[in-house]
mmCIF file of N, CA and C in Angstrom:
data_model
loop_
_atom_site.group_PDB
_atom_site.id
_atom_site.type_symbol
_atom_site.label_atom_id
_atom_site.label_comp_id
_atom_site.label_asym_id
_atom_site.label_seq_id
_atom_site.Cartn_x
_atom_site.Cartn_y
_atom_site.Cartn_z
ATOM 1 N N UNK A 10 -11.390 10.104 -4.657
ATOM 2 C CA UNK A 10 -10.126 9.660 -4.036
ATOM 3 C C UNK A 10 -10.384 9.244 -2.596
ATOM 4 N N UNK A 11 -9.877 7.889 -2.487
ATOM 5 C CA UNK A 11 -10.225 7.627 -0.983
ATOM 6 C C UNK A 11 -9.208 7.706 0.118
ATOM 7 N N UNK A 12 -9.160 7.790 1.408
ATOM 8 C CA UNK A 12 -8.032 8.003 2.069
ATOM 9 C C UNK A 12 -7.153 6.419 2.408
ATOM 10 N N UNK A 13 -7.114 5.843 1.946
ATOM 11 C CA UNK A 13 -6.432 4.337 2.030
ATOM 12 C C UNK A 13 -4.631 5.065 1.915
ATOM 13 N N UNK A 14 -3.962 5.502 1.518
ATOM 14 C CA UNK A 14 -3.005 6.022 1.266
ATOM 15 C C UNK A 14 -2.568 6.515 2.677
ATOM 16 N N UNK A 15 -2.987 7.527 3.099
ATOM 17 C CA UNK A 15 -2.485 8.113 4.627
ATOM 18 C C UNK A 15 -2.606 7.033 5.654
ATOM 19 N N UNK A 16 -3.575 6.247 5.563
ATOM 20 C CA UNK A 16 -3.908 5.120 6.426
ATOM 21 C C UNK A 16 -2.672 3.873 6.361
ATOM 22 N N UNK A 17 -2.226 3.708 4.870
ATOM 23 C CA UNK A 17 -1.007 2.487 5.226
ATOM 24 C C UNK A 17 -0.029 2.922 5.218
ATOM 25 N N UNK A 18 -0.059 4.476 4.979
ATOM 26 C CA UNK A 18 1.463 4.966 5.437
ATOM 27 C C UNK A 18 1.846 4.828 6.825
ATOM 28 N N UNK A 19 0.855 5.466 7.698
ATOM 29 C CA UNK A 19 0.815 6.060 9.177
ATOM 30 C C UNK A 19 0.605 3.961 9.747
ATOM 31 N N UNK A 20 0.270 3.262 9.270
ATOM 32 C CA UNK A 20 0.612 2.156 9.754
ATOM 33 C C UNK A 20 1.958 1.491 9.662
ATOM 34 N N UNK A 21 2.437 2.045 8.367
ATOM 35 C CA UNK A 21 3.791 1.328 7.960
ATOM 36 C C UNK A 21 4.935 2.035 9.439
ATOM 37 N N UNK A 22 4.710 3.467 9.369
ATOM 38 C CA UNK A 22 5.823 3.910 10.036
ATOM 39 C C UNK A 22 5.158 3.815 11.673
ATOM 40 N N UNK A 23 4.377 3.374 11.763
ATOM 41 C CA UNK A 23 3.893 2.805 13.515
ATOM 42 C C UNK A 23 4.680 1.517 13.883
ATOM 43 N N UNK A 24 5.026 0.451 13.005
ATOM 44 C CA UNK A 24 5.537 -0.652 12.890
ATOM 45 C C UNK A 24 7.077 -0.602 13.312
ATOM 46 N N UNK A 25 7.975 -1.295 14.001
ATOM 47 C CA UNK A 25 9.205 -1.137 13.868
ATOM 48 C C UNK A 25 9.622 -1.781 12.539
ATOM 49 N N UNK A 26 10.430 -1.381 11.922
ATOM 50 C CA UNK A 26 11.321 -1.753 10.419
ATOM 51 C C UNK A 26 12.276 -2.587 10.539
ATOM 52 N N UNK A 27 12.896 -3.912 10.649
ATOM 53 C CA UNK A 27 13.858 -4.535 10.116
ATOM 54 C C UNK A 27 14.009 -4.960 8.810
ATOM 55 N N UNK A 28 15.097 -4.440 8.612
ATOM 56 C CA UNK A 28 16.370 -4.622 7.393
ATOM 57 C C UNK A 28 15.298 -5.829 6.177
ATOM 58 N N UNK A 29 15.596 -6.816 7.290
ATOM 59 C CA UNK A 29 14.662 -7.886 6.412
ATOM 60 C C UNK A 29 13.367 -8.145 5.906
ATOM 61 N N UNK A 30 12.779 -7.587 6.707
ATOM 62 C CA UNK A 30 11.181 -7.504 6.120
ATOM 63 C C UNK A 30 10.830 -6.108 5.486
ATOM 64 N N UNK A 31 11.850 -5.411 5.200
ATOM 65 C CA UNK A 31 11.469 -4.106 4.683
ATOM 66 C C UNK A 31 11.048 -4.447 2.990
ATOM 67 N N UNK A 32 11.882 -5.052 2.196
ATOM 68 C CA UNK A 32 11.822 -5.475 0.725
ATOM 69 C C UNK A 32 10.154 -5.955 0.873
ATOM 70 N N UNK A 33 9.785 -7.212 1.857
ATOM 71 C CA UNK A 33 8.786 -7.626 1.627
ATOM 72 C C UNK A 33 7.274 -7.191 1.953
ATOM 73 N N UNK A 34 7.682 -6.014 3.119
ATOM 74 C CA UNK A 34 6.312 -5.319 3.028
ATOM 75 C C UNK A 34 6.550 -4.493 1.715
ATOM 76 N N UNK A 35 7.642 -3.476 1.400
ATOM 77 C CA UNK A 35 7.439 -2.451 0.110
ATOM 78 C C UNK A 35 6.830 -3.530 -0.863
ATOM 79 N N UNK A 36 7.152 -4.609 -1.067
ATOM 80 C CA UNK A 36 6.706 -5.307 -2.394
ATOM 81 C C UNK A 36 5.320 -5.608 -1.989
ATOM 82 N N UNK A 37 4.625 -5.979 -0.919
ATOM 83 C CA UNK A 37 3.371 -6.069 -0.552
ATOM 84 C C UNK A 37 2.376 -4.913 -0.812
ATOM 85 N N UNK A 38 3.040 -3.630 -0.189
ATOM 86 C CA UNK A 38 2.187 -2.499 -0.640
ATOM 87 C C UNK A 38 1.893 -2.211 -1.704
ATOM 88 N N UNK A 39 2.988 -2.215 -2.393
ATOM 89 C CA UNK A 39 3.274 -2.250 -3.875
ATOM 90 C C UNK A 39 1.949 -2.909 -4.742
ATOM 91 N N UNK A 40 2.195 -4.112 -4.575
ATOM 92 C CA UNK A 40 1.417 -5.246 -5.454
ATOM 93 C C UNK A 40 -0.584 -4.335 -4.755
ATOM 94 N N UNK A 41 -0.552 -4.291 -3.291
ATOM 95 C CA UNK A 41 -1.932 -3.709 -3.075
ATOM 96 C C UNK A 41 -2.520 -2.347 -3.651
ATOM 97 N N UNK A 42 -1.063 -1.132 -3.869
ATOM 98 C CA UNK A 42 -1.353 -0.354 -4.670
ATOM 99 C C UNK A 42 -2.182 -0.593 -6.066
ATOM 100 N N UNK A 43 -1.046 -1.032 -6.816
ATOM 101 C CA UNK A 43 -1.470 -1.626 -7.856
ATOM 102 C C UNK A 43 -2.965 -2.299 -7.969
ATOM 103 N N UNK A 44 -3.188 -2.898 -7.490
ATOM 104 C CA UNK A 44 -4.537 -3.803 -7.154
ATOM 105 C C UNK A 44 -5.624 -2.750 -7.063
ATOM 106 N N UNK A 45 -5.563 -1.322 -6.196
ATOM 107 C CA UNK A 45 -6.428 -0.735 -5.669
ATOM 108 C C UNK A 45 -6.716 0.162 -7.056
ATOM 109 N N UNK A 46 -5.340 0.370 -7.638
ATOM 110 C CA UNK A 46 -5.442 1.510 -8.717
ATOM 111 C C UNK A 46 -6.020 0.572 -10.024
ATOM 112 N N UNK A 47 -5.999 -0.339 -10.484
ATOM 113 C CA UNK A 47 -6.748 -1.177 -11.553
ATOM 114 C C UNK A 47 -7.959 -1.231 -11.089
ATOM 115 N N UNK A 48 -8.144 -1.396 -9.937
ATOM 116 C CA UNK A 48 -9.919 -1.364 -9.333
ATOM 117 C C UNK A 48 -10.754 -0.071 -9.891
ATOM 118 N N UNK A 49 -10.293 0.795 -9.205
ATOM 119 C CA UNK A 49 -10.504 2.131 -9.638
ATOM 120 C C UNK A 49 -10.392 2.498 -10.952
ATOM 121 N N UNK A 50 -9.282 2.033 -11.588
ATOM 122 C CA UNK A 50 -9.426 2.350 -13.414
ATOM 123 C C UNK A 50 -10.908 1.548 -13.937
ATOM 124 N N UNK A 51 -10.942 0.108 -13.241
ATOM 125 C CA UNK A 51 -12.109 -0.308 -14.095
ATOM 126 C C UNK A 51 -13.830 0.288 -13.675
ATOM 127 N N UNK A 52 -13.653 0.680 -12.319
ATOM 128 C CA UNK A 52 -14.909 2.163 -11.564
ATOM 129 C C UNK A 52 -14.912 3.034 -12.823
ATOM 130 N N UNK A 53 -13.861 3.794 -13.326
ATOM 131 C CA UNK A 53 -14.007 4.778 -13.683
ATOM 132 C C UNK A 53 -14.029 4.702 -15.259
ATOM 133 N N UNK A 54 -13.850 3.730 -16.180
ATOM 134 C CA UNK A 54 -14.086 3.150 -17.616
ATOM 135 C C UNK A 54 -15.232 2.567 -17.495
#
């Protein structure tokens, strides 16, 4: 398990948040989650 997780949290909430770009970073992280966790499924198969 790598620490990438604590790292874009503690960046997300360093950032100020408007209303409007909130949908589009969550959907950004989102999609990089995803990305990181299929990486790792195909490491580990």
């Amino acid at each position: 398990m790598t620490d990438w997780p604590a790292n874009e949290f503690e960046n997300m909430s360093l950032e100020p948040v408007v209303g409007e770009s909130l949908v589009p970073r969550a959907t950004d992280v989102g999609q990089r989650v995803l990305l990181i966790v299929r990486v790792e499924l195909q490491v580990m198969s």
